mmCIF file with all atom_site columns, C-alpha atoms in Angstrom:
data_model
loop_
_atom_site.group_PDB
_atom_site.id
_atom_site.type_symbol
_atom_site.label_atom_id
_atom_site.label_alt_id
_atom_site.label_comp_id
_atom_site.label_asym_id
_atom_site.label_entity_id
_atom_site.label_seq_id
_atom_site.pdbx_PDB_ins_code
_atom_site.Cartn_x
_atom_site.Cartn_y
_atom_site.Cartn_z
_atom_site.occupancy
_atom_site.B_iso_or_equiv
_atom_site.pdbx_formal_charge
_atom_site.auth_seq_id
_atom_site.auth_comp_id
_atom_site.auth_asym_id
_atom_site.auth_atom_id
_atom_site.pdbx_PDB_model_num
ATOM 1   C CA . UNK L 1 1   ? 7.745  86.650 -5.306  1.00 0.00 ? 9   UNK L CA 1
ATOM 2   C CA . UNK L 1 2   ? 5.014  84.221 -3.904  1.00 0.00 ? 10  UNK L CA 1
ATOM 3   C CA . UNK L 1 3   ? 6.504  81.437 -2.596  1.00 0.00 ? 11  UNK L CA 1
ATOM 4   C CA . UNK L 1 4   ? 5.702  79.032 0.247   1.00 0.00 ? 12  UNK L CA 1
ATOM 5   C CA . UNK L 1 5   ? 8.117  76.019 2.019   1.00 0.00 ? 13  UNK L CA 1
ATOM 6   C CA . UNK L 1 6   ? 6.342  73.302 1.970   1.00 0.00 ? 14  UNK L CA 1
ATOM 7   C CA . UNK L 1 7   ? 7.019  68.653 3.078   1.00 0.00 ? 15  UNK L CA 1
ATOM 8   C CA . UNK L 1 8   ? 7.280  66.722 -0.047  1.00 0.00 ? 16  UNK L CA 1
ATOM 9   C CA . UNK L 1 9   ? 7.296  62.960 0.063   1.00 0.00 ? 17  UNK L CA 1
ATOM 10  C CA . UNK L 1 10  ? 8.991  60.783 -2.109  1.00 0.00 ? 18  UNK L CA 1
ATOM 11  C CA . UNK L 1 11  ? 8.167  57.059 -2.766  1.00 0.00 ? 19  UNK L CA 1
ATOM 12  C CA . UNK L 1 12  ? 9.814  54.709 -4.627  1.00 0.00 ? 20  UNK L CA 1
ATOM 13  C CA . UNK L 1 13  ? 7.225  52.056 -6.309  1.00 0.00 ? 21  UNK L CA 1
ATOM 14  C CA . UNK L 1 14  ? 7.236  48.924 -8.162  1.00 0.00 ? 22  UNK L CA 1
ATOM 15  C CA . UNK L 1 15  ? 6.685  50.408 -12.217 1.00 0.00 ? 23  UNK L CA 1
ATOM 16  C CA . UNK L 1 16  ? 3.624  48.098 -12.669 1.00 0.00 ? 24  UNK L CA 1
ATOM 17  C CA . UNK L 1 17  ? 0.150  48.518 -13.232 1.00 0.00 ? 25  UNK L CA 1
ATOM 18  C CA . UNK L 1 18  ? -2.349 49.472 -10.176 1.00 0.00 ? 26  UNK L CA 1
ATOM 19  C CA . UNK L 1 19  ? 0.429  51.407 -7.897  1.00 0.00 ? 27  UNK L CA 1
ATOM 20  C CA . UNK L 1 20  ? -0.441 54.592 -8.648  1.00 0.00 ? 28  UNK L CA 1
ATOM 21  C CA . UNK L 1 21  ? -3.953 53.631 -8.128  1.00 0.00 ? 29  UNK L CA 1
ATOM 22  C CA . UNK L 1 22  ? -3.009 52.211 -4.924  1.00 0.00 ? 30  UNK L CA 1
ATOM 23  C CA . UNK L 1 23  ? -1.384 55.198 -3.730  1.00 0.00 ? 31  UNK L CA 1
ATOM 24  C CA . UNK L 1 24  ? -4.391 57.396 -4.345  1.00 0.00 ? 32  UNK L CA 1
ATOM 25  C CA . UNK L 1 25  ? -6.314 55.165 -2.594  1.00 0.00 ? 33  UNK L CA 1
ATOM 26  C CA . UNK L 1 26  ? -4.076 54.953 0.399   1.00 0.00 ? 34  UNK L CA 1
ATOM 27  C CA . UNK L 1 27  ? -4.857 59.083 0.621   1.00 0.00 ? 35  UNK L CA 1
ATOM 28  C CA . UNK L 1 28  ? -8.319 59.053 -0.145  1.00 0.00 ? 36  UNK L CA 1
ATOM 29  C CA . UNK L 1 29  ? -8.688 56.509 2.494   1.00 0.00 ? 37  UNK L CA 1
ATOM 30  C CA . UNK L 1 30  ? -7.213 58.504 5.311   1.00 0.00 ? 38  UNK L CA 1
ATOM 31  C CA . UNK L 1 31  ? -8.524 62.020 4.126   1.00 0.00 ? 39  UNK L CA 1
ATOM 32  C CA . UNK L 1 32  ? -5.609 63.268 2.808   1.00 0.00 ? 40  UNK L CA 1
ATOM 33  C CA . UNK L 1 33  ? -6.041 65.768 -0.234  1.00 0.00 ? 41  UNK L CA 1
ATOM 34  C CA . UNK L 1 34  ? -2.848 65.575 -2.808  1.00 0.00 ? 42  UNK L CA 1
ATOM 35  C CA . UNK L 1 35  ? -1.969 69.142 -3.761  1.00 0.00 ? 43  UNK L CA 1
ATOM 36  C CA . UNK L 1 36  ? 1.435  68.319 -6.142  1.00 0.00 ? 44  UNK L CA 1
ATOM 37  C CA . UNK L 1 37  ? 2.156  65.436 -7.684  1.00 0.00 ? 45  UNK L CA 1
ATOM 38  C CA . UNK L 1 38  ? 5.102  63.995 -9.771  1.00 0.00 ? 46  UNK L CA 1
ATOM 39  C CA . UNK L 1 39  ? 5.763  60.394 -11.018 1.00 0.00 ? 47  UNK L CA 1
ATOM 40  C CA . UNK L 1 40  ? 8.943  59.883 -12.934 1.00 0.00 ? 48  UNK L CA 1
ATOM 41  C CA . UNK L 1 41  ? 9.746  56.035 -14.324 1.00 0.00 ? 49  UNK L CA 1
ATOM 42  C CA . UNK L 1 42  ? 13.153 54.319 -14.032 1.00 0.00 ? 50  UNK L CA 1
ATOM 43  C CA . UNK L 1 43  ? 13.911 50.739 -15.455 1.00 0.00 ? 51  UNK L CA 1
ATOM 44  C CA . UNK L 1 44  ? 12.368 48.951 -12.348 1.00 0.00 ? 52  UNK L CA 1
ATOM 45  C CA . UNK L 1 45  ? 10.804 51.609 -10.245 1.00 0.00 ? 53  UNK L CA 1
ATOM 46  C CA . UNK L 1 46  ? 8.726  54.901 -10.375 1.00 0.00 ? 54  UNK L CA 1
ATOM 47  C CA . UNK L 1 47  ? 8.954  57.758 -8.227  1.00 0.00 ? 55  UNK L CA 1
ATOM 48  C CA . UNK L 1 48  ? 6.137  59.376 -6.867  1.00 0.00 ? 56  UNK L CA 1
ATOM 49  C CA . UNK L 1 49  ? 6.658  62.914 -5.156  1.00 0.00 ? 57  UNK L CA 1
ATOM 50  C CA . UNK L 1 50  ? 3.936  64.247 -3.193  1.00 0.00 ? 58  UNK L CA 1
ATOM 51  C CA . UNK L 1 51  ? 2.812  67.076 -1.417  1.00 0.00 ? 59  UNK L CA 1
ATOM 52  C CA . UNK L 1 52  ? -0.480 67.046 0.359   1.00 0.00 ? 60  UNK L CA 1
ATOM 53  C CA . UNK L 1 53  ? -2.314 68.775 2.868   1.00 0.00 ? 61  UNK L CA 1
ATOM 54  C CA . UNK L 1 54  ? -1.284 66.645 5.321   1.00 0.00 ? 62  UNK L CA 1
ATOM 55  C CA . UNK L 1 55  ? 2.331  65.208 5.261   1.00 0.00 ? 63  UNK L CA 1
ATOM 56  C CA . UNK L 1 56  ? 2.435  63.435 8.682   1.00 0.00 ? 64  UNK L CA 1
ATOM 57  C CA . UNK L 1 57  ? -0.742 61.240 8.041   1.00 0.00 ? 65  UNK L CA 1
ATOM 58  C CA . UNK L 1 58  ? 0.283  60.774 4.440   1.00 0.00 ? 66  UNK L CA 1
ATOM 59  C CA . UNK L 1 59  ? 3.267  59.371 5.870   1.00 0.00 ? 67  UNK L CA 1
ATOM 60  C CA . UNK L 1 60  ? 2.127  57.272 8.795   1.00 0.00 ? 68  UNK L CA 1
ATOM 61  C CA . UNK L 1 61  ? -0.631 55.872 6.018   1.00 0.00 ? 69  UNK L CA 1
ATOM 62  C CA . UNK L 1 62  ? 2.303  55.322 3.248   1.00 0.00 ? 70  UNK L CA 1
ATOM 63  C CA . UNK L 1 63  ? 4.680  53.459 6.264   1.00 0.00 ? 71  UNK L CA 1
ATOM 64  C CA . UNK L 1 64  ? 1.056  51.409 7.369   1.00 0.00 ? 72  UNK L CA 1
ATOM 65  C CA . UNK L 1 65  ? 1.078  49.457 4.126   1.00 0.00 ? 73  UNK L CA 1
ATOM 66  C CA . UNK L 1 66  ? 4.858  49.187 4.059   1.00 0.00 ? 74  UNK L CA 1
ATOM 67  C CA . UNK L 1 67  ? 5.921  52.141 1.754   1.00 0.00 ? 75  UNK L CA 1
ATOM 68  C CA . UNK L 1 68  ? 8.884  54.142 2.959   1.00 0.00 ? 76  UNK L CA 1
ATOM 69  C CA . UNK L 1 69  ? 8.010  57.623 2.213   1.00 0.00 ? 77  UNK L CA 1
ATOM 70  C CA . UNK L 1 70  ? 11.440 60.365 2.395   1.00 0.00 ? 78  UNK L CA 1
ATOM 71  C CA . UNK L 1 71  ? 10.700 63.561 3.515   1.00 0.00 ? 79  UNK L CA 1
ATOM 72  C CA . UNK L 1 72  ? 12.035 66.891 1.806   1.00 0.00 ? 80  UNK L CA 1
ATOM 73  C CA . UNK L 1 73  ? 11.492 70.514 1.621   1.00 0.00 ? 81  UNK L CA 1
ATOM 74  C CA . UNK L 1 74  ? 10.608 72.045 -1.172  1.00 0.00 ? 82  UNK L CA 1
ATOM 75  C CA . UNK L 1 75  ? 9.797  75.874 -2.590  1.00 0.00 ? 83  UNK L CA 1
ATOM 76  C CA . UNK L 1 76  ? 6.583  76.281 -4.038  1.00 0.00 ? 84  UNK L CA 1
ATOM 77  C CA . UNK L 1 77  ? 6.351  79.231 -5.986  1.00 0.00 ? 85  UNK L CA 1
ATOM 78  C CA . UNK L 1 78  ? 2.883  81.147 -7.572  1.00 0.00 ? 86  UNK L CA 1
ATOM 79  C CA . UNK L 1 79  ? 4.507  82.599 -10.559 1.00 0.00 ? 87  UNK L CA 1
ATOM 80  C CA . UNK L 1 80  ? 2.270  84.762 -13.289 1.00 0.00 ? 88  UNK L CA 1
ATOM 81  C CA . UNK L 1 81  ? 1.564  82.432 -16.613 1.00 0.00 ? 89  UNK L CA 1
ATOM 82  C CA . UNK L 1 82  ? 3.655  84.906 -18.812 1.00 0.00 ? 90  UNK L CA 1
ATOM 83  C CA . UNK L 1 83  ? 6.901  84.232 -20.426 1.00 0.00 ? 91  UNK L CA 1
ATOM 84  C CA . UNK L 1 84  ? 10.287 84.949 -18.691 1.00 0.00 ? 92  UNK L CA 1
ATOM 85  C CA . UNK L 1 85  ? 9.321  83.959 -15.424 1.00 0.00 ? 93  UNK L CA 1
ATOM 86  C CA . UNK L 1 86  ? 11.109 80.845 -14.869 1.00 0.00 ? 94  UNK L CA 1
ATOM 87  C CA . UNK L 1 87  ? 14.076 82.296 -16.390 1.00 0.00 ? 95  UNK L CA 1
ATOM 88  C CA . UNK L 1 88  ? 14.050 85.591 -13.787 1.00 0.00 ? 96  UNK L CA 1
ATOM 89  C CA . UNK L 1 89  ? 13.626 82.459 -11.378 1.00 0.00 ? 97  UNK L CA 1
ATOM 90  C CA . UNK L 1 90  ? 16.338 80.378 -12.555 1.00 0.00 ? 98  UNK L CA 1
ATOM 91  C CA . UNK L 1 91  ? 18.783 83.202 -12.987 1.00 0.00 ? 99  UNK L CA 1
ATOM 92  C CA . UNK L 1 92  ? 18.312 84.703 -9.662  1.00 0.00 ? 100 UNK L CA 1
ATOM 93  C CA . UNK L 1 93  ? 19.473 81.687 -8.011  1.00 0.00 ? 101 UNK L CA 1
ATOM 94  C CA . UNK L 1 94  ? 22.089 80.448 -10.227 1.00 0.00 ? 102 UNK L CA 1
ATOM 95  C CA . UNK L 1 95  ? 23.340 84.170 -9.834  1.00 0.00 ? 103 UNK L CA 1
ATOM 96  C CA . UNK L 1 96  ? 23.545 82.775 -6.095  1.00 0.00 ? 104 UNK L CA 1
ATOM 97  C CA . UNK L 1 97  ? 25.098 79.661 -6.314  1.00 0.00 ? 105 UNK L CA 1
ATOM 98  C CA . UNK L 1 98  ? 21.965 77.586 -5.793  1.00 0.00 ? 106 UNK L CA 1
ATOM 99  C CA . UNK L 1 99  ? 21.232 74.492 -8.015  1.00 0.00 ? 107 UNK L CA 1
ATOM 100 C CA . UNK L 1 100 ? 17.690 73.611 -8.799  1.00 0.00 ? 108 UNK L CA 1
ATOM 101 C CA . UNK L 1 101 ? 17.976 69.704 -8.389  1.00 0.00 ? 109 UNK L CA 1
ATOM 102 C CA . UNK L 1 102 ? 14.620 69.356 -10.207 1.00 0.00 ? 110 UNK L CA 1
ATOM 103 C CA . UNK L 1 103 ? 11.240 71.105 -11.090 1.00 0.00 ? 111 UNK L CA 1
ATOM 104 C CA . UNK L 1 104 ? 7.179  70.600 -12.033 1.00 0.00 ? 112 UNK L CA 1
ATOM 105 C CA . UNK L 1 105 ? 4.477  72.140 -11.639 1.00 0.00 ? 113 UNK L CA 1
ATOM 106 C CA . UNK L 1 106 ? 1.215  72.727 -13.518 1.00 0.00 ? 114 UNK L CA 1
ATOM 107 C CA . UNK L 1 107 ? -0.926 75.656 -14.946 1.00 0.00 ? 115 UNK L CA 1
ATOM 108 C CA . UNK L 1 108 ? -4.078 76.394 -13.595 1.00 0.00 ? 116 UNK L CA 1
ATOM 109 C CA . UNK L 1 109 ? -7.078 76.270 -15.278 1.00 0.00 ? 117 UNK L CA 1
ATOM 110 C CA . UNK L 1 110 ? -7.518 79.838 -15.381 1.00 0.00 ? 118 UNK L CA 1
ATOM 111 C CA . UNK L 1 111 ? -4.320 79.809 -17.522 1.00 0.00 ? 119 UNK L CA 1
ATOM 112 C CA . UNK L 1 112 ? -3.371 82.965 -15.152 1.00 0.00 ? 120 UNK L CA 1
ATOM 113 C CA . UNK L 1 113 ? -0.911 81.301 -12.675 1.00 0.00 ? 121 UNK L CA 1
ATOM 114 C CA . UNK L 1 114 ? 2.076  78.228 -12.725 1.00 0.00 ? 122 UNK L CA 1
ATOM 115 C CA . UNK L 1 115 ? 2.149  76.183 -9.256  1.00 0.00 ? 123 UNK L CA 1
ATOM 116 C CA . UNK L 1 116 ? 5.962  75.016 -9.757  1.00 0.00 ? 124 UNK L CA 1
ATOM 117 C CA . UNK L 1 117 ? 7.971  73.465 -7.082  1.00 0.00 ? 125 UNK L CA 1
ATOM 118 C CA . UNK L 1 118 ? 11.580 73.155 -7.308  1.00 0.00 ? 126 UNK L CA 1
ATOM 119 C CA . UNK L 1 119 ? 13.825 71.172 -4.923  1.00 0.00 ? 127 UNK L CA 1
ATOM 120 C CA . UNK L 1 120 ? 16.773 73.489 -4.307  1.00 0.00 ? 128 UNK L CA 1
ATOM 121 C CA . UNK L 1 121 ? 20.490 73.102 -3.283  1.00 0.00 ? 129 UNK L CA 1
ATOM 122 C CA . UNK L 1 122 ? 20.267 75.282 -0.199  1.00 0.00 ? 130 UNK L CA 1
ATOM 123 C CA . UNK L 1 123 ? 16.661 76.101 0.649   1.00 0.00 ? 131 UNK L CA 1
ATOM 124 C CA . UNK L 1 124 ? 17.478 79.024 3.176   1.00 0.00 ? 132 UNK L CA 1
ATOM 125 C CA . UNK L 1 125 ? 19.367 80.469 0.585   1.00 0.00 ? 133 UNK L CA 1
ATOM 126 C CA . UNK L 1 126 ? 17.364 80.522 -2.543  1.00 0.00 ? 134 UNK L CA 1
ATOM 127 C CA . UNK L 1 127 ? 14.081 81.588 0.432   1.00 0.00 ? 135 UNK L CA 1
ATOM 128 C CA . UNK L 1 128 ? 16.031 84.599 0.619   1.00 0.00 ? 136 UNK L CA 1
ATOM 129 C CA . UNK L 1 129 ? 16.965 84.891 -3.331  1.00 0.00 ? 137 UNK L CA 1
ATOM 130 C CA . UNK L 1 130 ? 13.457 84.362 -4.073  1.00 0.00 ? 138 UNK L CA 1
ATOM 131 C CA . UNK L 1 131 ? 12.130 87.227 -1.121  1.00 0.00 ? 139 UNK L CA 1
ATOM 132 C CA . UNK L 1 132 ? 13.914 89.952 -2.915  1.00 0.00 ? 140 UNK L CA 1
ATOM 133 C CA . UNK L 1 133 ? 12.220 89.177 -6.657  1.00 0.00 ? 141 UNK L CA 1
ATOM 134 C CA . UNK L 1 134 ? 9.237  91.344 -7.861  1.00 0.00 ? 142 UNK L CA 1
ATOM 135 C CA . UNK L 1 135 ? 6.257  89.033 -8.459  1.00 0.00 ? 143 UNK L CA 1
#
C-alpha cells in the first residue's frame, strides 16, 4: 500500500466571510504550497486542516498573525480510484483495533488515483497494518 506520514495543521477560525481567504493568503505570502485541505463548519467556528509542503513555516506564519495552529500526524495514502479500496482500508485496521478518527481526500484529475488522509487512533500501528496490504 502507498502510504506516506505526513504534519497536518489544524486551525480553528472565526465562520465568517474572508478567513479562508485570509488563510490562503497567509501561505501564498510566505511560499508555502497547500497540498490537503479540509474545512469543516461548527456553530461559531470552522476548522481548517492543512497539510503543506512546509509545516514549520506554515506554522510560524499562522502563529505571526495570531492563529494557533495544532500539529498532528496523519497517513496519507495513494489508493487506486476503483471500488473496494477504502473498505480493504478500513477493514484492515478495524481488524486491528485502530479507529479512523476522520477522513478526506480528493480524486485526481486523471480519475486514476484517491489522495485520502485519515487521522488514526495509533499511527505506528495502522503504519504497520497498512505496510502489509497489496496496493
Amino acid at each position: 500500500m502507498d502510504f506516506t506520514i505526513q504534519r497536518q495543521l489544524s486551525i480553528a477560525i472565526e465562520n465568517k466571510p474572508g478567513r479562508l481567504a485570509a488563510i490562503g493568503r497567509l501561505m501564498a505570502g510566505c511560499g508555502v504550497n497547500i497540498k490537503d485541505i479540509c474545512v469543516v463548519d461548527n456553530v461559531e467556528q470552522g476548522m481548517i486542516r492543512l497539510i503543506t509542503s512546509d509545516p514549520a513555516a506554515c506554522k510560524a506564519q499562522l502563529a505571526s498573525e495570531g492563529h494557533v495552529a495544532l500539529e498532528a500526524d496523519v497517513i496519507v495514502l495513494i489508493l487506486k480510484d476503483r471500488p473496494g479500496q477504502l473498505e480493504a482500508v478500513g477493514s484492515a485496521l478495524n481488524q486491528a483495533g485502530i479507529n479512523i478518527d476522520y477522513a478526506y481526500g480528493s480524486e485526481d484529475a486523471r480519475e486514476e488515483e484517491l489522495r485520502l488522509i485519515i487521522k488514526v487512533s495509533n499511527l505506528k500501528k495502522a503504519a504497520e497494518v497498512l505496510s502489509s496490504l497489496e496496493a
